[in-house]
Amino acid sequence: QVHLVQSGAEVKKPGSSVKVSCKASGGTFNNFTINWVRQAPGQGLEWMGGIIPIFTTTNYAQKFQGRVSIIADESTGTASMELSSLRSDDTAVYFCAGERTYFYGSGSYYRGGWFDPWGQGTLVTVSS
Amino acid sequence: SYELTQPPSVSVSPGQTARITCSADALPKRFASWYQQKPGQAPVLVIYKDSERPSGIPERFSGSSSGTTVTLTISGVQAEDEADYYCQSADSSGTYVFGTGTKVTVL
């Protein structure tokens, strides 16, 4: 069973960038899309975007377009999310989450739409 | 943008039934999922594809769908079910959205 293990907490200055990693253990993420979800203190869950590692195909929430980049390295089983131009309201716990994805011939695929498993979360604090 | 609306809170006595609704503001609606989140923890999937229950999730958790509304039902609520619950779905472009969240309090 695949588990997702994230990198440790970060403290960043406004205007800088942060990169959070997510590594699959106990298996590979070849059957998954890796999504990133964040949660500001006391707030709800917010989807940021996702990547299908075997195709490196990405899609992002409109809110984060141009400011977020999600990459994946199949050989190491690691996905990463980089958020730039950080502001204080980017302070949040960032989660990676696997989404079961089904692959057919000729590069076709179907994303299941549900998120399981989840990483443990990474707190990113943006403060001057 | 696509929105999913949930009641902010639901209170229920132990052994009773809790129902949490999640209303979409437009059709079509893709399958919905539900997550349970306890303080300081990552969310846990409790229902997917509107009504499917992952292995390891107690049978008291069930899901249903009607029109643009999905419902999570917790039958025979236990103290350990006190948590925040979020629905999640996608719009027609494949952008995922989470509901506003519901805090379930076990009295």
PDB file of C-alpha atoms in Angstrom:
ATOM      1  CA  GLN A   1       0.000   0.000   0.000  1.00  0.00           C
ATOM      2  CA  VAL A   2       1.353   3.365  -1.019  1.00  0.00           C
ATOM      3  CA  HIS A   3       2.111   5.951   1.651  1.00  0.00           C
ATOM      4  CA  LEU A   4       3.036   9.555   0.927  1.00  0.00           C
ATOM      5  CA  VAL A   5       5.733  11.212   3.034  1.00  0.00           C
ATOM      6  CA  GLN A   6       6.238  14.964   2.808  1.00  0.00           C
ATOM      7  CA  SER A   7       9.199  17.207   3.534  1.00  0.00           C
ATOM      8  CA  GLY A   8       9.466  19.217   6.741  1.00  0.00           C
ATOM      9  CA  ALA A   9       8.121  22.579   7.838  1.00  0.00           C
ATOM     10  CA  GLU A  10       9.361  25.756   6.171  1.00  0.00           C
ATOM     11  CA  VAL A  11       9.558  29.421   7.198  1.00  0.00           C
ATOM     12  CA  LYS A  12       9.792  31.848   4.295  1.00  0.00           C
ATOM     13  CA  LYS A  13       9.965  35.603   3.724  1.00  0.00           C
ATOM     14  CA  PRO A  14       7.288  37.392   1.707  1.00  0.00           C
ATOM     15  CA  GLY A  15       8.165  37.444  -1.980  1.00  0.00           C
ATOM     16  CA  SER A  16      10.257  34.284  -1.832  1.00  0.00           C
ATOM     17  CA  SER A  17       9.428  30.768  -3.025  1.00  0.00           C
ATOM     18  CA  VAL A  18       8.898  27.462  -1.274  1.00  0.00           C
ATOM     19  CA  LYS A  19       9.223  23.911  -2.565  1.00  0.00           C
ATOM     20  CA  VAL A  20       7.496  21.037  -0.785  1.00  0.00           C
ATOM     21  CA  SER A  21       8.206  17.437  -1.728  1.00  0.00           C
ATOM     22  CA  CYS A  22       6.101  14.286  -1.475  1.00  0.00           C
ATOM     23  CA  LYS A  23       7.666  10.831  -1.725  1.00  0.00           C
ATOM     24  CA  ALA A  24       5.849   7.556  -2.261  1.00  0.00           C
ATOM     25  CA  SER A  25       6.826   4.697   0.017  1.00  0.00           C
ATOM     26  CA  GLY A  26       5.631   1.112   0.028  1.00  0.00           C
ATOM     27  CA  GLY A  27       5.027   1.266  -3.705  1.00  0.00           C
ATOM     28  CA  THR A  28       5.105   3.633  -6.651  1.00  0.00           C
ATOM     29  CA  PHE A  29       2.749   6.382  -7.661  1.00  0.00           C
ATOM     30  CA  ASN A  30       2.510   5.132 -11.251  1.00  0.00           C
ATOM     31  CA  ASN A  31      -1.215   4.455 -10.801  1.00  0.00           C
ATOM     32  CA  PHE A  32      -1.899   7.861  -9.299  1.00  0.00           C
ATOM     33  CA  THR A  33      -2.271  11.511 -10.059  1.00  0.00           C
ATOM     34  CA  ILE A  34      -0.569  13.485  -7.286  1.00  0.00           C
ATOM     35  CA  ASN A  35      -2.642  16.449  -6.158  1.00  0.00           C
ATOM     36  CA  TRP A  36      -1.739  19.325  -3.843  1.00  0.00           C
ATOM     37  CA  VAL A  37      -4.231  20.711  -1.351  1.00  0.00           C
ATOM     38  CA  ARG A  38      -3.664  23.449   1.192  1.00  0.00           C
ATOM     39  CA  GLN A  39      -5.389  24.500   4.409  1.00  0.00           C
ATOM     40  CA  ALA A  40      -4.885  27.902   5.971  1.00  0.00           C
ATOM     41  CA  PRO A  41      -5.142  28.115   9.782  1.00  0.00           C
ATOM     42  CA  GLY A  42      -8.737  27.504  10.851  1.00  0.00           C
ATOM     43  CA  GLN A  43      -9.904  27.343   7.243  1.00  0.00           C
ATOM     44  CA  GLY A  44     -11.104  24.697   4.802  1.00  0.00           C
ATOM     45  CA  LEU A  45      -9.372  22.622   2.163  1.00  0.00           C
ATOM     46  CA  GLU A  46      -8.305  24.227  -1.108  1.00  0.00           C
ATOM     47  CA  TRP A  47      -7.201  22.277  -4.199  1.00  0.00           C
ATOM     48  CA  MET A  48      -4.169  23.781  -5.918  1.00  0.00           C
ATOM     49  CA  GLY A  49      -3.382  21.445  -8.780  1.00  0.00           C
ATOM     50  CA  GLY A  50      -2.155  18.012  -9.760  1.00  0.00           C
ATOM     51  CA  ILE A  51       0.258  16.043 -11.919  1.00  0.00           C
ATOM     52  CA  ILE A  52       0.070  12.681 -13.637  1.00  0.00           C
ATOM     53  CA  PRO A  53       3.675  11.504 -13.147  1.00  0.00           C
ATOM     54  CA  ILE A  54       3.935   9.073 -16.045  1.00  0.00           C
ATOM     55  CA  PHE A  55       2.844  11.780 -18.508  1.00  0.00           C
ATOM     56  CA  THR A  56       4.016  14.830 -16.498  1.00  0.00           C
ATOM     57  CA  THR A  57       0.621  16.281 -17.359  1.00  0.00           C
ATOM     58  CA  THR A  58      -0.464  19.018 -14.966  1.00  0.00           C
ATOM     59  CA  ASN A  59      -3.590  21.015 -14.227  1.00  0.00           C
ATOM     60  CA  TYR A  60      -3.869  23.910 -11.817  1.00  0.00           C
ATOM     61  CA  ALA A  61      -6.593  25.837 -10.054  1.00  0.00           C
ATOM     62  CA  GLN A  62      -7.091  29.172 -11.781  1.00  0.00           C
ATOM     63  CA  LYS A  63      -6.315  30.987  -8.527  1.00  0.00           C
ATOM     64  CA  PHE A  64      -2.734  29.670  -8.548  1.00  0.00           C
ATOM     65  CA  GLN A  65      -2.003  29.769 -12.295  1.00  0.00           C
ATOM     66  CA  GLY A  66       1.377  31.349 -12.913  1.00  0.00           C
ATOM     67  CA  ARG A  67       2.449  31.098  -9.282  1.00  0.00           C
ATOM     68  CA  VAL A  68       2.527  27.340  -8.715  1.00  0.00           C
ATOM     69  CA  SER A  69       4.546  24.622 -10.413  1.00  0.00           C
ATOM     70  CA  ILE A  70       4.100  20.904  -9.799  1.00  0.00           C
ATOM     71  CA  ILE A  71       6.674  18.418 -11.019  1.00  0.00           C
ATOM     72  CA  ALA A  72       7.271  14.694 -10.553  1.00  0.00           C
ATOM     73  CA  ASP A  73      10.198  12.321 -10.898  1.00  0.00           C
ATOM     74  CA  GLU A  74       9.046   8.770 -11.584  1.00  0.00           C
ATOM     75  CA  SER A  75      12.528   7.334 -10.991  1.00  0.00           C
ATOM     76  CA  THR A  76      12.591   8.548  -7.383  1.00  0.00           C
ATOM     77  CA  GLY A  77       8.845   8.367  -6.764  1.00  0.00           C
ATOM     78  CA  THR A  78       8.809  12.005  -5.709  1.00  0.00           C
ATOM     79  CA  ALA A  79       6.483  14.863  -6.573  1.00  0.00           C
ATOM     80  CA  SER A  80       7.110  18.490  -5.658  1.00  0.00           C
ATOM     81  CA  MET A  81       5.070  21.671  -5.497  1.00  0.00           C
ATOM     82  CA  GLU A  82       6.733  25.062  -5.759  1.00  0.00           C
ATOM     83  CA  LEU A  83       4.809  28.224  -4.878  1.00  0.00           C
ATOM     84  CA  SER A  84       6.369  31.568  -5.706  1.00  0.00           C
ATOM     85  CA  SER A  85       5.802  35.209  -4.753  1.00  0.00           C
ATOM     86  CA  LEU A  86       4.770  34.145  -1.278  1.00  0.00           C
ATOM     87  CA  ARG A  87       2.439  36.340   0.768  1.00  0.00           C
ATOM     88  CA  SER A  88       1.382  36.120   4.392  1.00  0.00           C
ATOM     89  CA  ASP A  89      -1.934  34.572   3.353  1.00  0.00           C
ATOM     90  CA  ASP A  90      -0.024  31.636   1.841  1.00  0.00           C
ATOM     91  CA  THR A  91       0.685  30.507   5.407  1.00  0.00           C
ATOM     92  CA  ALA A  92      -0.953  27.100   5.494  1.00  0.00           C
ATOM     93  CA  VAL A  93      -0.487  23.361   5.797  1.00  0.00           C
ATOM     94  CA  TYR A  94       0.175  21.900   2.359  1.00  0.00           C
ATOM     95  CA  PHE A  95      -0.880  18.310   1.661  1.00  0.00           C
ATOM     96  CA  CYS A  96      -0.119  16.000  -1.227  1.00  0.00           C
ATOM     97  CA  ALA A  97      -2.765  13.407  -2.038  1.00  0.00           C
ATOM     98  CA  GLY A  98      -2.872  10.501  -4.447  1.00  0.00           C
ATOM     99  CA  GLU A  99      -5.772  10.143  -6.875  1.00  0.00           C
ATOM    100  CA  ARG A 100      -6.300   6.710  -8.432  1.00  0.00           C
ATOM    101  CA  THR A 101      -5.882   7.043 -12.198  1.00  0.00           C
ATOM    102  CA  TYR A 102      -6.729   4.437 -14.825  1.00  0.00           C
ATOM    103  CA  PHE A 103      -4.666   4.231 -18.003  1.00  0.00           C
ATOM    104  CA  TYR A 104      -5.800   2.978 -21.397  1.00  0.00           C
ATOM    105  CA  GLY A 105      -4.066   2.793 -24.764  1.00  0.00           C
ATOM    106  CA  SER A 106      -2.749   5.733 -26.770  1.00  0.00           C
ATOM    107  CA  GLY A 107      -2.125   7.934 -23.756  1.00  0.00           C
ATOM    108  CA  SER A 108      -5.731   7.907 -22.599  1.00  0.00           C
ATOM    109  CA  TYR A 109      -6.546   7.976 -18.915  1.00  0.00           C
ATOM    110  CA  TYR A 110      -9.367   8.482 -16.444  1.00  0.00           C
ATOM    111  CA  ARG A 111      -8.885  10.186 -13.098  1.00  0.00           C
ATOM    112  CA  GLY A 112     -10.983   8.596 -10.374  1.00  0.00           C
ATOM    113  CA  GLY A 113     -11.704  11.897  -8.630  1.00  0.00           C
ATOM    114  CA  TRP A 114     -11.108  10.830  -5.027  1.00  0.00           C
ATOM    115  CA  PHE A 115      -7.998  11.505  -2.936  1.00  0.00           C
ATOM    116  CA  ASP A 116      -6.437   8.639  -1.034  1.00  0.00           C
ATOM    117  CA  PRO A 117      -3.764   8.350   0.364  1.00  0.00           C
ATOM    118  CA  TRP A 118      -2.732  11.727   1.810  1.00  0.00           C
ATOM    119  CA  GLY A 119       0.651  12.911   2.983  1.00  0.00           C
ATOM    120  CA  GLN A 120       1.060  14.046   6.579  1.00  0.00           C
ATOM    121  CA  GLY A 121       1.091  17.737   5.636  1.00  0.00           C
ATOM    122  CA  THR A 122       3.807  20.396   5.609  1.00  0.00           C
ATOM    123  CA  LEU A 123       3.399  23.691   7.458  1.00  0.00           C
ATOM    124  CA  VAL A 124       4.633  26.659   5.464  1.00  0.00           C
ATOM    125  CA  THR A 125       4.836  29.912   7.398  1.00  0.00           C
ATOM    126  CA  VAL A 126       5.304  33.161   5.498  1.00  0.00           C
ATOM    127  CA  SER A 127       6.520  35.927   7.772  1.00  0.00           C
ATOM    128  CA  SER A 128       8.861  38.866   7.615  1.00  0.00           C
TER     129      SER A 128
ATOM    130  CA  SER B   1     -16.500  29.199 -10.314  1.00  0.00           C
ATOM    131  CA  TYR B   2     -17.971  25.907  -9.159  1.00  0.00           C
ATOM    132  CA  GLU B   3     -19.033  25.912  -5.511  1.00  0.00           C
ATOM    133  CA  LEU B   4     -20.059  23.237  -3.039  1.00  0.00           C
ATOM    134  CA  THR B   5     -22.053  24.425  -0.039  1.00  0.00           C
ATOM    135  CA  GLN B   6     -22.267  22.582   3.278  1.00  0.00           C
ATOM    136  CA  PRO B   7     -23.908  23.524   6.590  1.00  0.00           C
ATOM    137  CA  PRO B   8     -21.272  24.973   8.941  1.00  0.00           C
ATOM    138  CA  SER B   9     -22.190  22.664  11.795  1.00  0.00           C
ATOM    139  CA  VAL B  10     -24.233  19.629  12.753  1.00  0.00           C
ATOM    140  CA  SER B  11     -24.823  18.485  16.318  1.00  0.00           C
ATOM    141  CA  VAL B  12     -25.949  14.983  17.189  1.00  0.00           C
ATOM    142  CA  SER B  13     -26.284  12.800  20.272  1.00  0.00           C
ATOM    143  CA  PRO B  14     -24.404   9.509  20.490  1.00  0.00           C
ATOM    144  CA  GLY B  15     -26.264   6.717  18.740  1.00  0.00           C
ATOM    145  CA  GLN B  16     -28.319   9.084  16.619  1.00  0.00           C
ATOM    146  CA  THR B  17     -27.976   9.776  12.888  1.00  0.00           C
ATOM    147  CA  ALA B  18     -26.071  12.696  11.439  1.00  0.00           C
ATOM    148  CA  ARG B  19     -26.756  13.874   7.897  1.00  0.00           C
ATOM    149  CA  ILE B  20     -24.488  16.347   6.122  1.00  0.00           C
ATOM    150  CA  THR B  21     -25.541  17.818   2.800  1.00  0.00           C
ATOM    151  CA  CYS B  22     -23.352  19.196   0.029  1.00  0.00           C
ATOM    152  CA  SER B  23     -25.064  21.239  -2.659  1.00  0.00           C
ATOM    153  CA  ALA B  24     -23.515  22.090  -6.004  1.00  0.00           C
ATOM    154  CA  ASP B  25     -24.412  25.338  -7.684  1.00  0.00           C
ATOM    155  CA  ALA B  26     -24.619  23.841 -11.159  1.00  0.00           C
ATOM    156  CA  LEU B  27     -25.010  20.744 -13.273  1.00  0.00           C
ATOM    157  CA  PRO B  28     -23.437  18.524 -14.330  1.00  0.00           C
ATOM    158  CA  LYS B  29     -21.910  17.180 -11.167  1.00  0.00           C
ATOM    159  CA  ARG B  30     -19.195  14.594 -11.213  1.00  0.00           C
ATOM    160  CA  PHE B  31     -19.007  11.948  -8.552  1.00  0.00           C
ATOM    161  CA  ALA B  32     -18.454  13.324  -5.060  1.00  0.00           C
ATOM    162  CA  SER B  33     -16.166  12.195  -2.275  1.00  0.00           C
ATOM    163  CA  TRP B  34     -16.253  12.830   1.465  1.00  0.00           C
ATOM    164  CA  TYR B  35     -13.361  13.323   3.877  1.00  0.00           C
ATOM    165  CA  GLN B  36     -13.149  13.275   7.658  1.00  0.00           C
ATOM    166  CA  GLN B  37     -10.537  15.515   9.267  1.00  0.00           C
ATOM    167  CA  LYS B  38      -9.656  15.568  12.944  1.00  0.00           C
ATOM    168  CA  PRO B  39      -7.597  18.404  14.479  1.00  0.00           C
ATOM    169  CA  GLY B  40      -3.949  18.348  13.464  1.00  0.00           C
ATOM    170  CA  GLN B  41      -4.414  15.405  11.107  1.00  0.00           C
ATOM    171  CA  ALA B  42      -4.598  14.890   7.371  1.00  0.00           C
ATOM    172  CA  PRO B  43      -8.034  14.263   5.868  1.00  0.00           C
ATOM    173  CA  VAL B  44      -9.223  10.667   5.552  1.00  0.00           C
ATOM    174  CA  LEU B  45     -11.397   9.448   2.666  1.00  0.00           C
ATOM    175  CA  VAL B  46     -14.685   8.012   3.997  1.00  0.00           C
ATOM    176  CA  ILE B  47     -16.851   7.919   0.832  1.00  0.00           C
ATOM    177  CA  TYR B  48     -15.989   8.049  -2.878  1.00  0.00           C
ATOM    178  CA  LYS B  49     -18.034   7.883  -6.104  1.00  0.00           C
ATOM    179  CA  ASP B  50     -21.002   9.306  -4.171  1.00  0.00           C
ATOM    180  CA  SER B  51     -21.681   6.145  -2.152  1.00  0.00           C
ATOM    181  CA  GLU B  52     -18.706   3.782  -2.178  1.00  0.00           C
ATOM    182  CA  ARG B  53     -16.977   3.118   1.132  1.00  0.00           C
ATOM    183  CA  PRO B  54     -13.202   2.432   1.218  1.00  0.00           C
ATOM    184  CA  SER B  55     -11.967  -0.623   3.037  1.00  0.00           C
ATOM    185  CA  GLY B  56     -11.490   0.032   6.728  1.00  0.00           C
ATOM    186  CA  ILE B  57     -14.223   2.672   6.955  1.00  0.00           C
ATOM    187  CA  PRO B  58     -17.050   1.635   9.318  1.00  0.00           C
ATOM    188  CA  GLU B  59     -20.388   0.667   7.789  1.00  0.00           C
ATOM    189  CA  ARG B  60     -22.110   3.463   9.697  1.00  0.00           C
ATOM    190  CA  PHE B  61     -20.749   5.854   7.067  1.00  0.00           C
ATOM    191  CA  SER B  62     -22.830   5.993   3.889  1.00  0.00           C
ATOM    192  CA  GLY B  63     -23.320   8.368   0.984  1.00  0.00           C
ATOM    193  CA  SER B  64     -26.128   9.193  -1.419  1.00  0.00           C
ATOM    194  CA  SER B  65     -26.824  11.565  -4.292  1.00  0.00           C
ATOM    195  CA  SER B  66     -29.896  13.280  -5.658  1.00  0.00           C
ATOM    196  CA  GLY B  67     -29.761  15.925  -8.365  1.00  0.00           C
ATOM    197  CA  THR B  68     -27.121  18.484  -7.421  1.00  0.00           C
ATOM    198  CA  THR B  69     -26.986  17.438  -3.747  1.00  0.00           C
ATOM    199  CA  VAL B  70     -24.958  14.698  -2.132  1.00  0.00           C
ATOM    200  CA  THR B  71     -25.418  13.572   1.467  1.00  0.00           C
ATOM    201  CA  LEU B  72     -23.111  11.905   3.964  1.00  0.00           C
ATOM    202  CA  THR B  73     -24.982   9.914   6.608  1.00  0.00           C
ATOM    203  CA  ILE B  74     -23.404   8.689   9.822  1.00  0.00           C
ATOM    204  CA  SER B  75     -25.713   6.162  11.468  1.00  0.00           C
ATOM    205  CA  GLY B  76     -25.282   5.413  15.155  1.00  0.00           C
ATOM    206  CA  VAL B  77     -22.842   8.277  15.697  1.00  0.00           C
ATOM    207  CA  GLN B  78     -19.976   7.596  18.075  1.00  0.00           C
ATOM    208  CA  ALA B  79     -17.849  10.070  20.003  1.00  0.00           C
ATOM    209  CA  GLU B  80     -14.897   9.317  17.715  1.00  0.00           C
ATOM    210  CA  ASP B  81     -16.884  10.645  14.731  1.00  0.00           C
ATOM    211  CA  GLU B  82     -16.552  14.204  16.014  1.00  0.00           C
ATOM    212  CA  ALA B  83     -14.561  15.937  13.299  1.00  0.00           C
ATOM    213  CA  ASP B  84     -14.755  18.253  10.303  1.00  0.00           C
ATOM    214  CA  TYR B  85     -16.207  16.760   7.142  1.00  0.00           C
ATOM    215  CA  TYR B  86     -15.609  17.986   3.595  1.00  0.00           C
ATOM    216  CA  CYS B  87     -17.246  17.010   0.344  1.00  0.00           C
ATOM    217  CA  GLN B  88     -15.266  17.256  -2.896  1.00  0.00           C
ATOM    218  CA  SER B  89     -16.090  17.057  -6.564  1.00  0.00           C
ATOM    219  CA  ALA B  90     -15.022  18.487  -9.913  1.00  0.00           C
ATOM    220  CA  ASP B  91     -16.411  20.866 -12.465  1.00  0.00           C
ATOM    221  CA  SER B  92     -16.693  20.111 -16.166  1.00  0.00           C
ATOM    222  CA  SER B  93     -13.099  21.254 -16.825  1.00  0.00           C
ATOM    223  CA  GLY B  94     -11.598  18.796 -14.350  1.00  0.00           C
ATOM    224  CA  THR B  95     -10.896  21.407 -11.693  1.00  0.00           C
ATOM    225  CA  TYR B  96     -11.422  19.977  -8.233  1.00  0.00           C
ATOM    226  CA  VAL B  97     -13.378  21.790  -5.542  1.00  0.00           C
ATOM    227  CA  PHE B  98     -13.893  21.130  -1.849  1.00  0.00           C
ATOM    228  CA  GLY B  99     -17.033  21.989   0.030  1.00  0.00           C
ATOM    229  CA  THR B 100     -17.083  24.640   2.720  1.00  0.00           C
ATOM    230  CA  GLY B 101     -16.804  22.039   5.485  1.00  0.00           C
ATOM    231  CA  THR B 102     -19.083  20.897   8.316  1.00  0.00           C
ATOM    232  CA  LYS B 103     -18.117  20.543  11.950  1.00  0.00           C
ATOM    233  CA  VAL B 104     -19.842  17.543  13.508  1.00  0.00           C
ATOM    234  CA  THR B 105     -20.243  17.807  17.258  1.00  0.00           C
ATOM    235  CA  VAL B 106     -21.235  14.769  19.292  1.00  0.00           C
ATOM    236  CA  LEU B 107     -23.208  16.015  22.287  1.00  0.00           C
TER     237      LEU B 107
END
